[in-house]
C-alpha atoms as a printed R data frame, in Angstrom:
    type eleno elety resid chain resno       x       y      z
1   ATOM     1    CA   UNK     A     1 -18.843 -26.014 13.519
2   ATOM     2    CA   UNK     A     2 -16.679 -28.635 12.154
3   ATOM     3    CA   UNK     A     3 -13.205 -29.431 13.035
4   ATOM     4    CA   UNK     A     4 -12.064 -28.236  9.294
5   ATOM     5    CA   UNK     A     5 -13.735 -24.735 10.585
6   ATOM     6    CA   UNK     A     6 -12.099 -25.207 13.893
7   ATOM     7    CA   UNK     A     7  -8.623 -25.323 12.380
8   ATOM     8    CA   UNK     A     8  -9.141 -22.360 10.266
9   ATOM     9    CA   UNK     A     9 -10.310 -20.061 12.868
10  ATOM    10    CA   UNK     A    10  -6.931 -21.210 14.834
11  ATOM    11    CA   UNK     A    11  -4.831 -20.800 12.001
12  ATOM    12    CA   UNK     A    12  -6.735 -17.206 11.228
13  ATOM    13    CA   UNK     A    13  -5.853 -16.232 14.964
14  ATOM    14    CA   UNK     A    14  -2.345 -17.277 14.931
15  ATOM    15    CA   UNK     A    15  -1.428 -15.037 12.267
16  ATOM    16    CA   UNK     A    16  -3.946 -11.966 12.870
17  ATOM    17    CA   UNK     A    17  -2.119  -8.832 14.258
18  ATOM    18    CA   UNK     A    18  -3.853  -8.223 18.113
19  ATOM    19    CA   UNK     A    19  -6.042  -5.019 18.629
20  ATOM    20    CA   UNK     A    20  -4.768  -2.139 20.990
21  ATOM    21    CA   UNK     A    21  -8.034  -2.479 22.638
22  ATOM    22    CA   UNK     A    22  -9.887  -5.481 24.271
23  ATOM    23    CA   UNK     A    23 -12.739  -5.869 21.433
24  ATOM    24    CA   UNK     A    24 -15.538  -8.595 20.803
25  ATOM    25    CA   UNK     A    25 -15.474 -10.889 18.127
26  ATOM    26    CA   UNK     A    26 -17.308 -13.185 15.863
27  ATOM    27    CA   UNK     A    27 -16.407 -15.708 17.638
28  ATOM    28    CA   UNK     A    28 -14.767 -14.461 21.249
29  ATOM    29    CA   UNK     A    29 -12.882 -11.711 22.162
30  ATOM    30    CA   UNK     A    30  -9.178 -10.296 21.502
31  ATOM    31    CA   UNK     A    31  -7.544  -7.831 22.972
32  ATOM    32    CA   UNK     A    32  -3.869  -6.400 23.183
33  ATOM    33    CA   UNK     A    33  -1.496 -10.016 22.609
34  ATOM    34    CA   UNK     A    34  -4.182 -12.082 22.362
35  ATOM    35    CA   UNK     A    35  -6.947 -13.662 20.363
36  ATOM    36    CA   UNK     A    36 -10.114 -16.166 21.912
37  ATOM    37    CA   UNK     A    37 -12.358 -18.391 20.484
38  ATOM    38    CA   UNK     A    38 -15.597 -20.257 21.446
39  ATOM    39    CA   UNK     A    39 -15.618 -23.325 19.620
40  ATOM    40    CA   UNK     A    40 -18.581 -24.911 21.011
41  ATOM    41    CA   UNK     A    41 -20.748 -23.352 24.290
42  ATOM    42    CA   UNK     A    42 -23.456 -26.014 25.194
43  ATOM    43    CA   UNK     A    43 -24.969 -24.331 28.466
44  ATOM    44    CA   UNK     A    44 -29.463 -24.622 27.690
45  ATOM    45    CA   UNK     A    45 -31.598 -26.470 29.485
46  ATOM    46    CA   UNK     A    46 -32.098 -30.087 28.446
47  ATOM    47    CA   UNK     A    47 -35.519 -30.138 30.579
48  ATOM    48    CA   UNK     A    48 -37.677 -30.962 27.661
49  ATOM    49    CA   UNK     A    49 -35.212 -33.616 26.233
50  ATOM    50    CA   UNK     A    50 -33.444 -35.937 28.996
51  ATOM    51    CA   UNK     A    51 -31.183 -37.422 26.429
52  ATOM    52    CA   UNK     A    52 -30.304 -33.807 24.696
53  ATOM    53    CA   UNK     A    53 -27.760 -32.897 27.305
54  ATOM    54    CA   UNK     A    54 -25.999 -35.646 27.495
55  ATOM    55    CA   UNK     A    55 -25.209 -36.213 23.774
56  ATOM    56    CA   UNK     A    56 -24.229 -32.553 23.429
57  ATOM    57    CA   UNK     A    57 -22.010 -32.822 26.180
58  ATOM    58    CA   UNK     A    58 -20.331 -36.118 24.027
59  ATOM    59    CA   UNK     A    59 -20.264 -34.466 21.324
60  ATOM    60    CA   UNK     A    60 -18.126 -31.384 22.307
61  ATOM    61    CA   UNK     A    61 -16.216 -34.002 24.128
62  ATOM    62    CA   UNK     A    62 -16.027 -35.601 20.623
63  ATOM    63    CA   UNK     A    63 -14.776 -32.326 18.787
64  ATOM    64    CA   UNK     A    64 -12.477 -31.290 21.696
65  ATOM    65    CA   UNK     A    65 -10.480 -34.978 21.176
66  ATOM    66    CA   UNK     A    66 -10.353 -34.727 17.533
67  ATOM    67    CA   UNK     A    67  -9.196 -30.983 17.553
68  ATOM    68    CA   UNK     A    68  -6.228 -32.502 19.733
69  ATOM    69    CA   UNK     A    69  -5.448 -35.482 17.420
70  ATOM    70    CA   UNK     A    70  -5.147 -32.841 14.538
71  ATOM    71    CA   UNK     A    71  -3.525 -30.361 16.341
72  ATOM    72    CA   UNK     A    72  -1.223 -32.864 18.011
73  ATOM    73    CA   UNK     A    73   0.233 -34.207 14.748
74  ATOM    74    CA   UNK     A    74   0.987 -30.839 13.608
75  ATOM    75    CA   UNK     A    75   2.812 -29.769 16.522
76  ATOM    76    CA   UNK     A    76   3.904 -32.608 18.596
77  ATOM    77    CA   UNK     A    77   2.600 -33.851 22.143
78  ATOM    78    CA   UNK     A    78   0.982 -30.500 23.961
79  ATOM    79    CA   UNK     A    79   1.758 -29.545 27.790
80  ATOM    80    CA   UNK     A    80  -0.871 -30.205 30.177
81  ATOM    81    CA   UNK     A    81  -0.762 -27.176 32.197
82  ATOM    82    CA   UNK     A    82  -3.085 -27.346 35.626
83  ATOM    83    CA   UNK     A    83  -5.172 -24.253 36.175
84  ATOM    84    CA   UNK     A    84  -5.270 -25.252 39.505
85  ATOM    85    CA   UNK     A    85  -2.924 -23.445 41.564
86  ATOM    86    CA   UNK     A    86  -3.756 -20.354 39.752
87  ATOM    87    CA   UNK     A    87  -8.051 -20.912 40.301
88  ATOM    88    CA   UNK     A    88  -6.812 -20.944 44.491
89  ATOM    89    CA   UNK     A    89  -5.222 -17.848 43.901
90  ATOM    90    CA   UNK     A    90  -8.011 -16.098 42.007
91  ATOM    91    CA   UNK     A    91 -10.145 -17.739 45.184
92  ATOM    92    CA   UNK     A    92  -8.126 -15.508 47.140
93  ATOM    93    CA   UNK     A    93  -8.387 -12.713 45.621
94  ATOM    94    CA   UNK     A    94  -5.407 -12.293 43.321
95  ATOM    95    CA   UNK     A    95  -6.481 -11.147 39.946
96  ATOM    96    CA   UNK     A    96  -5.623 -12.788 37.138
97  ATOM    97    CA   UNK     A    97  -4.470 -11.378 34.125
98  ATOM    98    CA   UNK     A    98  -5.849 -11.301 30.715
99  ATOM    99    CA   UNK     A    99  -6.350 -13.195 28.389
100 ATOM   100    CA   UNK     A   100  -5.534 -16.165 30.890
101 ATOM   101    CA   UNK     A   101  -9.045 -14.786 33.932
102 ATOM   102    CA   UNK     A   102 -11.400 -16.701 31.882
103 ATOM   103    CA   UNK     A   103  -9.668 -20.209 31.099
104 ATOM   104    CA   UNK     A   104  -8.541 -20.202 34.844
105 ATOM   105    CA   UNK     A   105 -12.357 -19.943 35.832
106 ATOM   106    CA   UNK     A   106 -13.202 -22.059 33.646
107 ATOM   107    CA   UNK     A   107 -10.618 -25.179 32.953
108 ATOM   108    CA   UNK     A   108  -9.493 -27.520 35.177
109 ATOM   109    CA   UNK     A   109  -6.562 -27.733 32.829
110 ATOM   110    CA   UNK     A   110  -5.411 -26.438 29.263
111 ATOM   111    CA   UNK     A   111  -3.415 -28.703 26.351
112 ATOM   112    CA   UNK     A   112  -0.840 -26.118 25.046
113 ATOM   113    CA   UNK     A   113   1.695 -25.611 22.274
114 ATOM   114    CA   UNK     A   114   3.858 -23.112 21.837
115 ATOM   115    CA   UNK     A   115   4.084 -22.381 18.247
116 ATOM   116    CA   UNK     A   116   6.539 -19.932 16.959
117 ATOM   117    CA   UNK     A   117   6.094 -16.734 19.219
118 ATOM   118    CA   UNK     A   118   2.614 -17.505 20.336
119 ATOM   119    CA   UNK     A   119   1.136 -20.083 22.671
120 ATOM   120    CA   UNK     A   120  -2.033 -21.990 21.535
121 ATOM   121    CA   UNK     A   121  -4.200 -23.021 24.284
122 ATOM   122    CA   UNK     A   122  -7.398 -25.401 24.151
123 ATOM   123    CA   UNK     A   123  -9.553 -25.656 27.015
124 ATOM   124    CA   UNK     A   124 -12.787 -27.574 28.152
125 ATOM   125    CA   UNK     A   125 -15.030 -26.603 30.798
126 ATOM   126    CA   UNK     A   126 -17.127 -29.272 32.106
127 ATOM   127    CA   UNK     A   127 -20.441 -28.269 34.432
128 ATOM   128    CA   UNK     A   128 -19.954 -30.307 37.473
129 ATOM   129    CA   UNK     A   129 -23.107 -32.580 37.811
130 ATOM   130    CA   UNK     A   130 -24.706 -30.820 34.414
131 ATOM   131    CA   UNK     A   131 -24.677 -31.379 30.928
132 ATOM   132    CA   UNK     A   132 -22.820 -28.075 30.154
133 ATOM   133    CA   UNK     A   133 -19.787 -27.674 27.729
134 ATOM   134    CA   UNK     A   134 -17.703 -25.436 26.529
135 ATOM   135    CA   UNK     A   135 -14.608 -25.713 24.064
136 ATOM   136    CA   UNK     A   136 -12.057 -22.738 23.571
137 ATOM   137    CA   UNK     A   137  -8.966 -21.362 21.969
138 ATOM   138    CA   UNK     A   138  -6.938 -18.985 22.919
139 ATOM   139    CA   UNK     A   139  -4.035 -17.760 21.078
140 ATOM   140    CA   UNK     A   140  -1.301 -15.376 22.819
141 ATOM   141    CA   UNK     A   141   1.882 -13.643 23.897
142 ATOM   142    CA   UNK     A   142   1.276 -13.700 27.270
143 ATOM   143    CA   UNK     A   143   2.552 -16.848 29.030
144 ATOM   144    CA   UNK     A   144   0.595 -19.049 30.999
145 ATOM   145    CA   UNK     A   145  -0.324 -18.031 34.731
């Protein structure tokens, strides 16, 4: 996906009424105040190419960067919320919400705007030690853990 497609599946979500019901997408999953995206999921095996991970993993890094530069001068600076404390609570046991359960497993930290009634989240998981990627959206009601 390119960027272009990137900002059209945000603006898309940001405007799209939420389901009743938690539902799979095209793209992610929505469910009742809230809309997700996976903008980029690099999690194969790179056994056969050395060299394949690690330029995947640059260029999500790549996309995520210029998805923030875009998104950045539309909206102004984002916050940069820490999943942390939340990921020690969900260690012990606490149970995290939706739509925010799967960003808090996942992120170290989400950039986030709110725009009009809805916060925009992006996050990037990182495989510690891997080549792994993944880049998502979410768009919701529901404020941040």
């Amino acid at each position: 996906m390119t960027t272009a497609h990137h900002l059209r599946l945000i603006d898309g979500m940001r405007t799209r009424e939420f389901p009743r019901a938690r539902t799979p997408s095209v793209s992610g999953v929505s469910g009742p105040g809230y809309h997700t995206a996976f903008l980029r999921t690099d999690h194969e095996p790179w056994d056969d190419d050395e060299q394949a991970g690690p330029e995947h993993r640059a260029q999500c890094l790549a996309e995520h960067d210029a998805l923030l530069t875009l998104l950045t001068a539309r909206w102004g600076e984002p916050q940069l919320v820490s999943l942390w404390s939340a990921q020690e609570r969900m260690l012990t046991g606490e149970v995290i919400p939706e739509p925010w359960a799967d960003p808090v497993a996942g992120c170290a930290f989400v950039r986030l705007w709110q725009v009009e009634e809805r916060w925009v989240a992006i996050g990037l998981a990182l495989e510690d030690g891997g080549p792994g990627c993944e880049l998502t959206v979410l768009v919701t009601v529901v404020d941040p853990p």
